Amino acid sequence: MTASDRIPTLEDVLDAARRIAGHARRTPVLTSRSLDVLAGARLFFKCENLQRVGAFKFRGACNAVQSLDPITAAAGVVTQSSGNHGAAVALACRERGIPATVVVPRSAPAVKLAAIRAFGARIVPCEVAQADRNRVTAEVLAGQGGSLVHPYNDGRVIAGQGTATLELLDEVPDLDVLVTPVSGGGLLSGTCIAGHGVRPSLRIYGAEPAGAADAHDSLAAGERITGRAAETICDGLRAELGTLTFPVLREHLDDILCVDDVETVAAMRLLWERLKMIVEPSAAITLACVMKHPGLFANARIGLVLSGGNVDLDSLPWQLSAVPS
Amino acid sequence: MTASDRIPTLEDVLDAARRIAGHARRTPVLTSRSLDVLAGARLFFKCENLQRVGAFKFRGACNAVQSLDPITAAAGVVTQSSGNHGAAVALACRERGIPATVVVPRSAPAVKLAAIRAFGARIVPCEVAQADRNRVTAEVLAGQGGSLVHPYNDGRVIAGQGTATLELLDEVPDLDVLVTPVSGGGLLSGTCIAGHGVRPSLRIYGAEPAGAADAHDSLAAGERITGRAAETICDGLRAELGTLTFPVLREHLDDILCVDDVETVAAMRLLWERLKMIVEPSAAITLACVMKHPGLFANARIGLVLSGGNVDLDSLPWQLSAVPS
């Protein structure tokens, strides 16, 4: 088994931290007394919206790309993504000096395409359906060679995402709880492995949109639920769990908490107003889940990973909801 | 002469730093490679938008309030402000356990009144004209007693504002240039005293709206120009220089750079997009001035004080300009 197709260990996360040092940014941990009062807990926000490309995704992509041996690396990297992972792979490959190809569904916003292109990656369009994304990605790999770096179902990517938790616990060692968003489960799996590796007493929760609750339902059912439609404003949280991430979450998680988009948008606005941080809905969902469950978290010291800050400043969600329908 | 009516020294700023420790936040210094490329320089942003009450103003207010001897303090503090200084004094007094009274013009937005009230201060309304603000403030002081803490023409306030520069130079000692906004000159004076006190070779610039360029014109004329109307989107930069701040700026400044509001709004949007920081126009003007004068700053290491982040998220300036008139 290679590093890409096995579940990483704490050692792998520590290796990843060494590998991405000098490439990824050590992001600050911020606090807000007024948010603490509102939540009835002590909140420590790990600001991955300040990470390069504006999201934690650069950690995993960079670790995967830097893990390649020189000959394999020279053949380039292929991935599929409509969002931050594509930009992250593109930037990581540029820093390594190797070619990147990103398979992007035609629905992707122009601004994200521009970011991927700005980092020098080749873009191959595909249809929106997951089956077509997979088909085109396989065709690209067969045609030009190169290594696949999956957005989350890849041990190197999971280990890279876990480095955010290493830094958070280094800065605030006595946390009681960790909360991160869950989509495909790469960030949350890395959080589990790093978090319980360093501090076994931690309670760890996933935060998931009620309209895309496949991870919650998968854990409840004891098997991976796939093929559902996702309906949520959290554009980063529409993927489904992978074969590597599902077992990690089963082993480590206390629970997955769900909120609806109205609660997420309210939390997003609170973070903008009180923390002065531009975070996307997929990041703000962590605070929404904490505020919805005061009984679970009373007076706890909670680390929340603010996963990203890439939003369209011309259409903010509280403006959308203010438009009469 | 008391500490309030003399120009502070570096020692005063160092005393202020000790006095406000544990009250004010040590704010982070952030960087952005993409903004560096755009500006052709190395930019270090001191994030006072993350300061308590969302602005550097808390430093000066806290230093002034903590400077009072116990008997004087017990009589309470009076100030006049339509903005962040009022909230800063209110919070500083709450932490000291003494009463605060803030004279507020009737034009002040409800949200700022609410912030002042939330920190437990008494609000006394006045008319908008500066003469009426002064008259009502004098009446309040005559009627109830207490100490005046002026928003900028006060040595204790200037010393407090200078602590932001101490922290910035502690974190990035080898800066070539400092740029801060200038309104009444409290922040910029503190920046000059702390900056040149620690590092005499620094070049120091003020950033001022072209529509409220009284500081620029005062320095050019060699005398304080007062009584002008200010027209700018930078609601924190409409005051005029004080008798204490004008001589400090004359002695220390390299120049005051002016930009129009369109340039400031463009810089504000860049900071939101690239730095993921919510900053107000009065803070973004620093970046606008640097980008407008590439010849002055090529390859320099520049510290910019992002002075505050209190904006109305329901009416952002790039939306206003998009509305057909």
XYZ file of C-alpha atoms in Angstrom:
650
model
C 0.000 0.000 0.000
C 1.299 3.438 -0.853
C 0.955 6.586 1.221
C -1.927 7.671 -0.979
C -4.171 4.673 -0.355
C -3.705 3.958 3.322
C -5.016 5.730 6.406
C -2.251 7.955 7.768
C -0.897 7.850 11.308
C 0.206 10.620 13.652
C 3.739 10.025 12.328
C 2.492 10.745 8.818
C 0.958 14.028 10.005
C 4.221 14.993 11.704
C 6.092 14.151 8.481
C 3.605 16.259 6.547
C 4.210 19.209 8.870
C 7.938 19.042 8.124
C 7.281 18.631 4.408
C 4.995 21.641 3.999
C 6.980 23.979 6.271
C 8.127 26.946 4.202
C 5.312 26.379 1.722
C 2.123 26.467 3.810
C 1.502 29.321 6.205
C 1.286 28.804 9.948
C -2.094 30.461 10.388
C -3.029 32.455 13.502
C -5.462 31.317 16.197
C -7.907 34.094 17.048
C -10.344 34.593 19.890
C -13.258 36.911 20.608
C -14.604 37.634 24.071
C -17.996 38.621 22.699
C -18.338 35.369 20.750
C -17.283 33.455 23.873
C -20.138 35.106 25.761
C -22.627 34.290 23.013
C -21.504 30.660 22.823
C -21.080 30.131 26.555
C -17.686 28.551 25.879
C -14.083 29.500 25.105
C -13.590 29.490 21.340
C -10.237 29.242 19.550
C -10.505 29.839 15.825
C -7.802 28.317 13.630
C -7.857 30.715 10.689
C -7.317 28.569 7.627
C -9.086 31.267 5.619
C -5.673 32.934 5.902
C -3.916 29.874 4.471
C -2.485 30.160 0.964
C -5.195 29.912 -1.718
C -7.576 30.955 1.081
C -8.264 27.468 2.430
C -6.760 24.542 4.385
C -6.713 22.605 1.094
C -3.194 23.819 0.372
C -1.846 21.740 3.258
C -2.956 18.402 1.854
C -2.190 19.240 -1.757
C 1.281 20.491 -0.841
C 2.041 17.396 1.231
C 0.950 15.083 -1.588
C 2.938 16.963 -4.239
C 6.041 17.245 -2.063
C 5.803 13.509 -1.257
C 6.372 12.473 -4.868
C 9.781 11.123 -5.782
C 11.526 13.237 -8.438
C 10.856 10.929 -11.375
C 7.182 10.496 -10.538
C 6.841 14.205 -9.855
C 8.288 15.111 -13.248
C 5.323 13.395 -14.935
C 3.015 15.894 -13.273
C -0.120 15.746 -11.143
C -3.779 15.358 -12.105
C -6.782 16.135 -9.965
C -10.459 16.959 -10.186
C -12.012 19.855 -8.349
C -14.422 22.684 -8.851
C -13.021 24.619 -5.954
C -10.163 25.245 -3.575
C -8.424 21.878 -4.009
C -7.820 22.610 -7.678
C -6.151 25.914 -6.897
C -4.196 24.259 -4.085
C -2.813 21.521 -6.372
C -2.002 24.104 -9.028
C -0.020 26.234 -6.568
C 1.704 23.230 -4.964
C 2.820 22.010 -8.399
C 4.043 25.451 -9.397
C 6.196 25.558 -6.262
C 7.583 22.116 -7.083
C 8.111 23.134 -10.706
C 5.993 20.337 -12.191
C 2.916 20.386 -14.455
C -0.610 20.239 -13.012
C -3.859 19.322 -14.735
C -7.192 20.029 -13.087
C -10.430 18.454 -14.335
C -13.120 21.056 -13.671
C -16.894 20.694 -14.136
C -18.444 23.212 -16.509
C -20.496 24.606 -13.603
C -17.441 25.996 -11.816
C -17.512 29.766 -11.315
C -15.229 31.786 -13.579
C -13.382 33.221 -10.582
C -12.256 29.749 -9.475
C -11.164 28.823 -12.983
C -9.152 32.023 -13.088
C -7.414 31.142 -9.802
C -6.457 27.671 -11.049
C -5.200 29.123 -14.312
C -3.304 31.905 -12.537
C -1.219 29.257 -10.772
C -0.278 27.808 -14.144
C -2.349 24.632 -14.236
C -3.943 23.164 -17.358
C -7.741 23.011 -17.122
C -9.741 20.162 -18.668
C -13.510 20.707 -18.605
C -15.999 17.937 -17.804
C -19.700 17.609 -17.099
C -21.091 18.167 -13.617
C -22.054 14.560 -12.792
C -19.515 12.767 -10.591
C -19.376 9.850 -13.042
C -18.275 12.162 -15.821
C -15.681 13.817 -13.599
C -14.228 10.409 -12.838
C -14.319 9.346 -16.486
C -12.530 12.455 -17.742
C -9.960 12.274 -14.942
C -9.216 8.652 -15.836
C -8.879 9.600 -19.498
C -6.422 12.360 -18.694
C -4.339 9.998 -16.545
C -4.374 7.321 -19.242
C -3.498 9.796 -21.958
C -0.743 11.865 -20.401
C 0.320 9.937 -17.321
C 1.011 11.634 -14.018
C -0.118 11.069 -10.440
C -3.651 11.477 -9.157
C -4.056 13.595 -6.022
C -7.636 13.053 -4.915
C -9.248 15.949 -2.975
C -9.761 13.849 0.165
C -9.578 10.095 -0.371
C -5.785 10.117 -0.261
C -3.639 9.398 2.788
C -1.121 12.098 1.898
C -3.893 14.672 1.618
C -5.471 13.592 4.922
C -2.098 13.784 6.662
C -1.532 17.270 5.275
C -4.910 18.510 6.480
C -4.074 17.178 9.941
C -1.219 19.653 10.268
C -3.709 22.451 11.026
C -4.680 20.584 14.195
C -1.030 20.049 15.167
C -0.495 23.801 15.031
C -3.703 24.530 16.899
C -2.806 22.146 19.741
C 0.722 23.481 19.810
C -0.697 26.951 20.438
C -3.613 25.938 22.704
C -2.661 22.583 24.244
C -5.521 22.282 26.732
C -8.479 22.149 24.373
C -11.461 19.983 25.319
C -13.158 19.848 21.921
C -12.372 20.139 18.212
C -14.983 21.002 15.591
C -14.321 21.003 11.855
C -16.590 20.950 8.818
C -17.105 17.630 7.060
C -17.581 17.073 3.353
C -15.470 14.280 1.880
C -13.892 13.941 5.307
C -10.277 14.772 4.519
C -9.992 17.669 6.963
C -12.015 15.939 9.648
C -10.029 12.690 9.328
C -6.752 14.556 9.586
C -8.170 16.408 12.587
C -9.069 13.091 14.250
C -5.680 11.465 13.652
C -3.668 14.496 14.737
C -6.043 15.466 17.546
C -6.328 12.078 19.240
C -2.680 11.364 18.476
C -1.583 14.369 20.500
C -4.427 14.562 23.014
C -6.518 11.398 23.375
C -9.068 13.024 25.709
C -10.320 15.395 23.001
C -13.943 15.244 21.963
C -14.139 15.679 18.185
C -17.213 16.728 16.222
C -17.985 17.199 12.552
C -20.181 20.056 11.349
C -22.372 19.299 8.350
C -25.206 21.042 6.489
C -28.623 19.464 7.092
C -29.108 19.562 3.329
C -25.984 17.460 2.708
C -25.975 15.184 5.760
C -24.567 12.085 4.105
C -21.698 11.847 6.603
C -24.068 12.088 9.564
C -26.364 9.479 8.059
C -23.475 7.230 7.023
C -22.195 7.092 10.592
C -25.719 6.433 11.874
C -26.254 3.652 9.334
C -22.800 2.158 9.810
C -22.133 2.266 6.095
C -21.181 4.862 3.518
C -24.210 6.481 1.907
C -23.489 7.788 -1.579
C -25.266 9.204 -4.599
C -27.482 11.704 -2.840
C -28.120 15.225 -4.052
C -26.734 17.950 -1.797
C -28.679 21.151 -1.178
C -26.799 23.746 0.784
C -25.228 27.170 0.515
C -21.986 25.570 1.747
C -20.393 24.994 -1.637
C -17.373 23.322 -0.059
C -19.430 20.689 1.756
C -21.241 18.849 -1.026
C -18.908 15.860 -1.451
C -19.525 12.451 0.103
C -17.266 10.445 2.413
C -14.497 8.344 0.896
C -13.378 4.794 1.613
C -10.408 6.088 3.622
C -12.191 8.796 5.565
C -15.316 6.886 6.608
C -13.498 4.390 8.868
C -11.444 7.161 10.491
C -14.576 9.089 11.395
C -16.285 5.936 12.704
C -13.387 5.282 15.025
C -12.776 8.786 16.348
C -15.831 11.014 16.205
C -18.125 11.899 19.053
C -20.821 13.011 16.634
C -21.660 14.914 13.493
C -23.826 17.959 14.185
C -26.134 19.348 11.530
C -27.496 22.854 11.022
C -29.566 24.422 8.304
C -28.242 27.148 6.038
C -30.057 29.956 7.870
C -28.101 29.091 11.008
C -24.868 28.905 9.034
C -25.410 32.301 7.424
C -26.154 33.844 10.839
C -22.908 32.390 12.200
C -21.020 33.631 9.145
C -22.274 37.134 9.729
C -21.294 36.926 13.411
C -17.758 35.916 12.428
C -17.526 38.798 9.972
C -18.787 41.291 12.564
C -17.043 40.096 15.698
C -13.926 38.303 14.456
C -13.473 40.678 11.452
C -12.662 37.589 9.424
C -13.900 36.830 5.943
C -14.966 33.214 6.116
C -17.095 31.228 3.715
C -20.283 29.442 4.763
C -18.468 26.086 4.777
C -16.215 27.466 7.539
C -18.859 29.320 9.543
C -20.852 26.111 9.960
C -18.528 25.145 12.823
C -19.674 28.094 14.931
C -23.300 27.487 13.932
C -23.086 23.922 15.260
C -21.490 25.026 18.547
C -24.120 27.695 19.111
C -26.931 25.272 18.325
C -25.794 22.818 20.992
C -25.000 24.830 24.114
C -25.623 21.797 26.288
C -22.814 19.849 24.639
C -20.230 22.578 24.977
C -20.968 24.622 28.119
C -17.721 26.265 29.330
C -15.618 23.966 27.157
C -12.433 25.082 25.434
C -13.244 24.496 21.783
C -10.978 24.629 18.744
C -12.848 25.451 15.537
C -11.159 25.197 12.161
C -12.282 28.091 9.950
C -11.632 26.145 6.788
C -11.676 28.844 4.124
C -12.532 32.372 3.118
C -13.260 32.303 -0.591
C -16.553 34.092 -1.148
C -18.015 36.247 -3.882
C -18.047 39.725 -2.327
C -20.656 40.835 -4.856
C -23.325 38.417 -3.604
C -23.243 37.872 0.135
C -25.785 35.479 1.575
C -27.503 37.974 3.888
C -28.138 40.157 0.877
C -29.613 37.273 -1.074
C -32.041 36.523 1.733
C -33.019 40.191 1.912
C -34.182 40.217 -1.692
C -37.964 39.791 -1.811
C -38.853 36.641 -3.736
C 1.967 69.987 32.602
C 0.068 66.747 33.017
C 0.422 63.619 30.923
C -2.726 64.600 29.037
C -1.496 67.955 27.724
C 2.115 67.266 26.804
C 3.628 65.418 23.870
C 4.580 61.929 25.020
C 8.028 60.372 24.741
C 9.124 56.853 23.880
C 9.200 56.189 27.646
C 5.540 57.169 27.816
C 4.723 54.708 25.048
C 6.646 51.956 26.848
C 4.738 52.795 30.048
C 1.488 52.664 28.099
C 2.368 49.215 26.777
C 2.798 47.929 30.332
C -0.381 49.675 31.452
C -2.656 48.247 28.767
C -1.191 44.727 28.823
C -3.937 42.304 29.791
C -6.588 44.738 28.570
C -5.697 45.450 24.951
C -5.026 42.597 22.567
C -1.646 42.016 20.968
C -2.884 41.934 17.388
C -1.327 39.747 14.698
C 0.823 40.970 11.813
C -0.303 39.426 8.543
C 1.264 39.227 5.111
C 0.086 38.308 1.623
C 2.380 37.267 -1.189
C -0.127 38.305 -3.824
C -0.479 41.804 -2.342
C 3.315 42.052 -2.181
C 3.462 41.323 -5.897
C 0.788 43.909 -6.645
C 2.488 46.567 -4.535
C 6.054 45.746 -5.574
C 7.065 45.804 -1.910
C 6.957 43.654 1.237
C 3.849 44.551 3.227
C 3.324 43.833 6.923
C -0.206 44.533 8.076
C -0.699 45.298 11.766
C -4.290 44.150 12.246
C -5.850 46.650 14.616
C -9.210 45.716 13.132
C -8.782 42.728 15.459
C -8.220 44.993 18.466
C -10.965 45.158 21.096
C -13.901 47.327 19.947
C -12.592 46.650 16.424
C -10.096 49.529 16.296
C -6.738 50.780 17.645
C -8.723 53.382 19.620
C -8.909 51.023 22.585
C -5.162 51.349 23.167
C -5.217 55.095 23.786
C -8.483 55.099 25.709
C -7.314 52.266 27.934
C -3.983 53.952 28.638
C -5.700 57.211 29.575
C -8.259 55.525 31.821
C -5.674 53.288 33.498
C -3.425 56.334 34.067
C -5.925 58.018 36.371
C -5.212 57.930 40.092
C -7.948 56.154 42.071
C -9.654 59.278 43.414
C -9.736 61.011 40.042
C -10.845 57.800 38.368
C -13.776 57.395 40.746
C -15.284 60.627 39.422
C -15.542 59.039 36.000
C -14.486 59.914 32.468
C -16.125 62.126 29.853
C -15.440 62.151 26.131
C -16.964 63.153 22.841
C -17.063 60.812 19.868
C -19.371 59.610 17.159
C -17.325 56.509 16.581
C -14.796 54.024 17.846
C -13.234 56.251 20.519
C -16.552 56.443 22.356
C -16.867 52.664 22.482
C -13.204 52.402 23.481
C -13.610 54.788 26.427
C -16.798 53.015 27.473
C -15.075 49.628 27.518
C -11.936 50.959 29.213
C -14.075 52.506 31.980
C -16.084 49.335 32.413
C -12.862 47.398 32.923
C -11.695 49.951 35.480
C -15.111 49.922 37.158
C -15.745 53.655 36.789
C -18.536 55.621 35.081
C -18.175 56.856 31.484
C -20.145 59.573 29.711
C -19.917 59.947 25.940
C -21.178 63.060 24.158
C -22.465 61.847 20.801
C -23.725 63.940 17.859
C -27.258 63.164 16.763
C -25.930 62.049 13.367
C -24.170 58.993 14.853
C -25.386 55.686 13.460
C -27.592 53.604 15.747
C -25.143 50.709 15.646
C -22.372 52.836 17.175
C -24.705 54.183 19.861
C -25.639 50.617 20.691
C -21.970 49.636 21.070
C -21.274 52.540 23.442
C -24.388 51.711 25.450
C -23.565 47.999 25.524
C -20.322 48.802 27.354
C -22.334 50.618 30.025
C -21.615 54.254 29.197
C -24.083 57.099 29.578
C -24.832 58.833 26.277
C -25.460 62.583 26.053
C -26.662 63.756 22.632
C -25.431 66.951 20.981
C -25.678 68.658 17.614
C -23.292 67.770 14.804
C -21.282 71.003 14.716
C -17.941 70.775 16.505
C -18.728 73.914 18.513
C -21.830 72.280 19.943
C -19.938 69.090 20.733
C -17.409 71.116 22.691
C -20.125 73.148 24.443
C -22.055 70.066 25.583
C -18.877 68.293 26.670
C -17.874 71.308 28.762
C -21.357 71.415 30.297
C -21.190 67.757 31.233
C -17.762 68.206 32.834
C -18.933 71.312 34.732
C -22.107 69.626 35.888
C -20.945 66.187 36.982
C -17.157 66.476 37.136
C -14.868 63.746 35.863
C -11.834 63.679 33.547
C -11.863 64.495 29.860
C -10.207 61.965 27.559
C -9.978 63.660 24.178
C -9.989 61.344 21.128
C -6.528 62.421 19.980
C -5.315 65.704 21.494
C -4.207 64.000 24.699
C -0.697 62.769 25.476
C -1.959 59.643 27.210
C -4.053 58.745 24.167
C -1.177 59.389 21.759
C 1.141 57.220 23.878
C -1.419 54.423 23.903
C -1.832 54.490 20.126
C 1.951 54.240 19.799
C 1.924 50.781 21.375
C 0.698 49.278 18.089
C 3.971 50.352 16.488
C 6.017 48.940 19.382
C 4.415 45.545 18.788
C 4.852 45.779 15.028
C 8.567 46.592 15.319
C 8.996 43.888 17.927
C 7.647 41.364 15.425
C 9.251 42.838 12.283
C 12.305 44.817 13.445
C 13.791 45.581 10.048
C 11.032 47.695 8.521
C 11.985 50.554 6.207
C 8.673 52.410 6.208
C 5.558 52.900 8.347
C 2.222 54.067 6.939
C -0.813 54.877 9.065
C -4.002 56.812 8.400
C -4.199 60.381 9.678
C -7.290 62.134 10.974
C -6.787 64.037 14.247
C -3.260 62.634 14.252
C -3.329 60.579 17.460
C -2.404 57.287 15.824
C 0.115 58.830 13.468
C 1.774 60.839 16.279
C 2.071 57.730 18.426
C 3.466 55.911 15.405
C 6.098 58.623 14.924
C 7.185 58.700 18.563
C 7.356 54.934 18.940
C 8.704 54.320 15.441
C 11.555 56.829 15.500
C 12.186 56.073 19.160
C 12.911 52.444 18.366
C 14.237 52.798 14.826
C 15.363 56.284 13.811
C 15.986 55.330 10.171
C 12.278 54.636 9.519
C 10.482 56.658 6.872
C 7.000 57.482 8.158
C 4.027 58.505 6.033
C 0.460 59.514 6.773
C -2.401 58.406 4.526
C -5.244 60.880 4.136
C -8.353 61.200 1.943
C -8.061 63.828 -0.776
C -11.473 65.060 0.355
C -10.258 65.686 3.918
C -6.643 66.689 3.330
C -6.353 69.216 6.147
C -3.329 67.427 7.638
C -1.512 67.397 4.300
C -2.296 71.051 3.722
C -1.439 72.015 7.305
C 2.038 70.548 6.960
C 2.488 72.265 3.596
C 1.355 75.600 5.025
C 3.343 75.238 8.232
C 0.260 75.931 10.334
C -2.822 74.058 11.458
C -5.720 74.475 9.041
C -9.096 74.063 10.738
C -12.771 74.544 10.053
C -12.937 72.845 6.667
C -15.697 70.484 5.588
C -14.547 66.885 5.019
C -15.923 64.855 2.141
C -14.857 61.242 2.164
C -16.158 57.724 2.610
C -13.525 57.308 5.363
C -15.765 58.108 8.316
C -12.864 57.734 10.747
C -10.718 60.344 8.978
C -12.803 63.510 9.145
C -11.238 65.167 12.205
C -8.590 67.879 12.044
C -5.135 67.918 13.621
C -4.787 68.940 17.257
C -2.339 71.280 18.957
C -0.367 68.295 20.288
C -0.353 66.191 17.141
C 0.552 68.877 14.586
C 4.066 69.542 15.949
C 4.804 65.819 16.213
C 3.905 65.275 12.576
C 5.940 68.321 11.500
C 8.979 66.916 13.217
C 8.763 63.290 12.160
C 6.857 62.773 8.923
C 8.312 62.162 5.497
C 5.035 63.118 3.865
C 1.271 62.776 3.897
C -0.023 60.943 0.837
C -3.540 61.535 -0.443
C -5.862 59.292 -2.453
C -9.432 59.673 -3.564
C -12.212 57.444 -2.287
C -12.351 55.306 -5.432
C -8.748 54.258 -4.823
C -9.483 53.595 -1.155
C -12.491 51.407 -1.963
C -10.434 49.428 -4.477
C -7.761 48.844 -1.829
C -10.405 47.867 0.708
C -11.762 45.254 -1.654
C -8.248 43.922 -2.287
C -7.717 43.534 1.466
C -11.011 41.703 1.832
C -10.214 39.367 -1.071
C -6.528 38.707 -0.526
C -5.979 39.234 3.194
C -9.460 37.909 4.140
C -9.658 40.770 6.609
C -12.651 42.979 7.222
C -11.216 46.467 7.305
C -12.996 49.802 7.057
C -12.165 52.399 4.399
C -10.209 54.461 6.962
C -7.833 51.485 7.330
C -7.627 50.477 3.661
C -6.413 53.948 2.721
C -2.907 52.921 3.823
C -2.678 50.291 1.083
C -4.243 52.678 -1.430
C -1.491 55.217 -0.747
C 1.271 52.636 -1.082
C -0.101 51.338 -4.364
C -0.479 54.861 -5.740
C 3.194 55.672 -5.138
C 5.222 52.689 -6.361
C 8.249 54.907 -6.906
C 8.410 55.816 -3.215
C 8.214 52.260 -1.955
C 9.839 49.926 -4.497
C 11.042 46.754 -2.711
C 10.723 48.429 0.692
C 9.602 46.598 3.818
C 6.502 48.529 4.809
C 4.433 48.302 7.993
C 0.813 49.368 7.482
C -1.521 49.842 10.425
C -4.969 48.533 9.530
C -6.678 50.826 11.982
C -10.152 49.336 12.251
C -12.798 47.000 10.899
C -16.144 48.478 11.827
C -18.271 48.543 8.707
C -21.961 48.170 7.953
C -22.130 44.775 6.250
C -25.485 45.711 4.732
C -24.079 48.543 2.625
C -20.605 47.881 1.307
C -18.997 50.608 -0.780
C -18.562 48.561 -3.960
C -22.272 47.829 -3.888
C -23.122 51.490 -3.468
C -21.062 52.366 -6.505
C -22.777 49.624 -8.511
C -26.202 51.165 -7.990
C -27.180 53.231 -11.026
C -27.746 56.835 -10.005
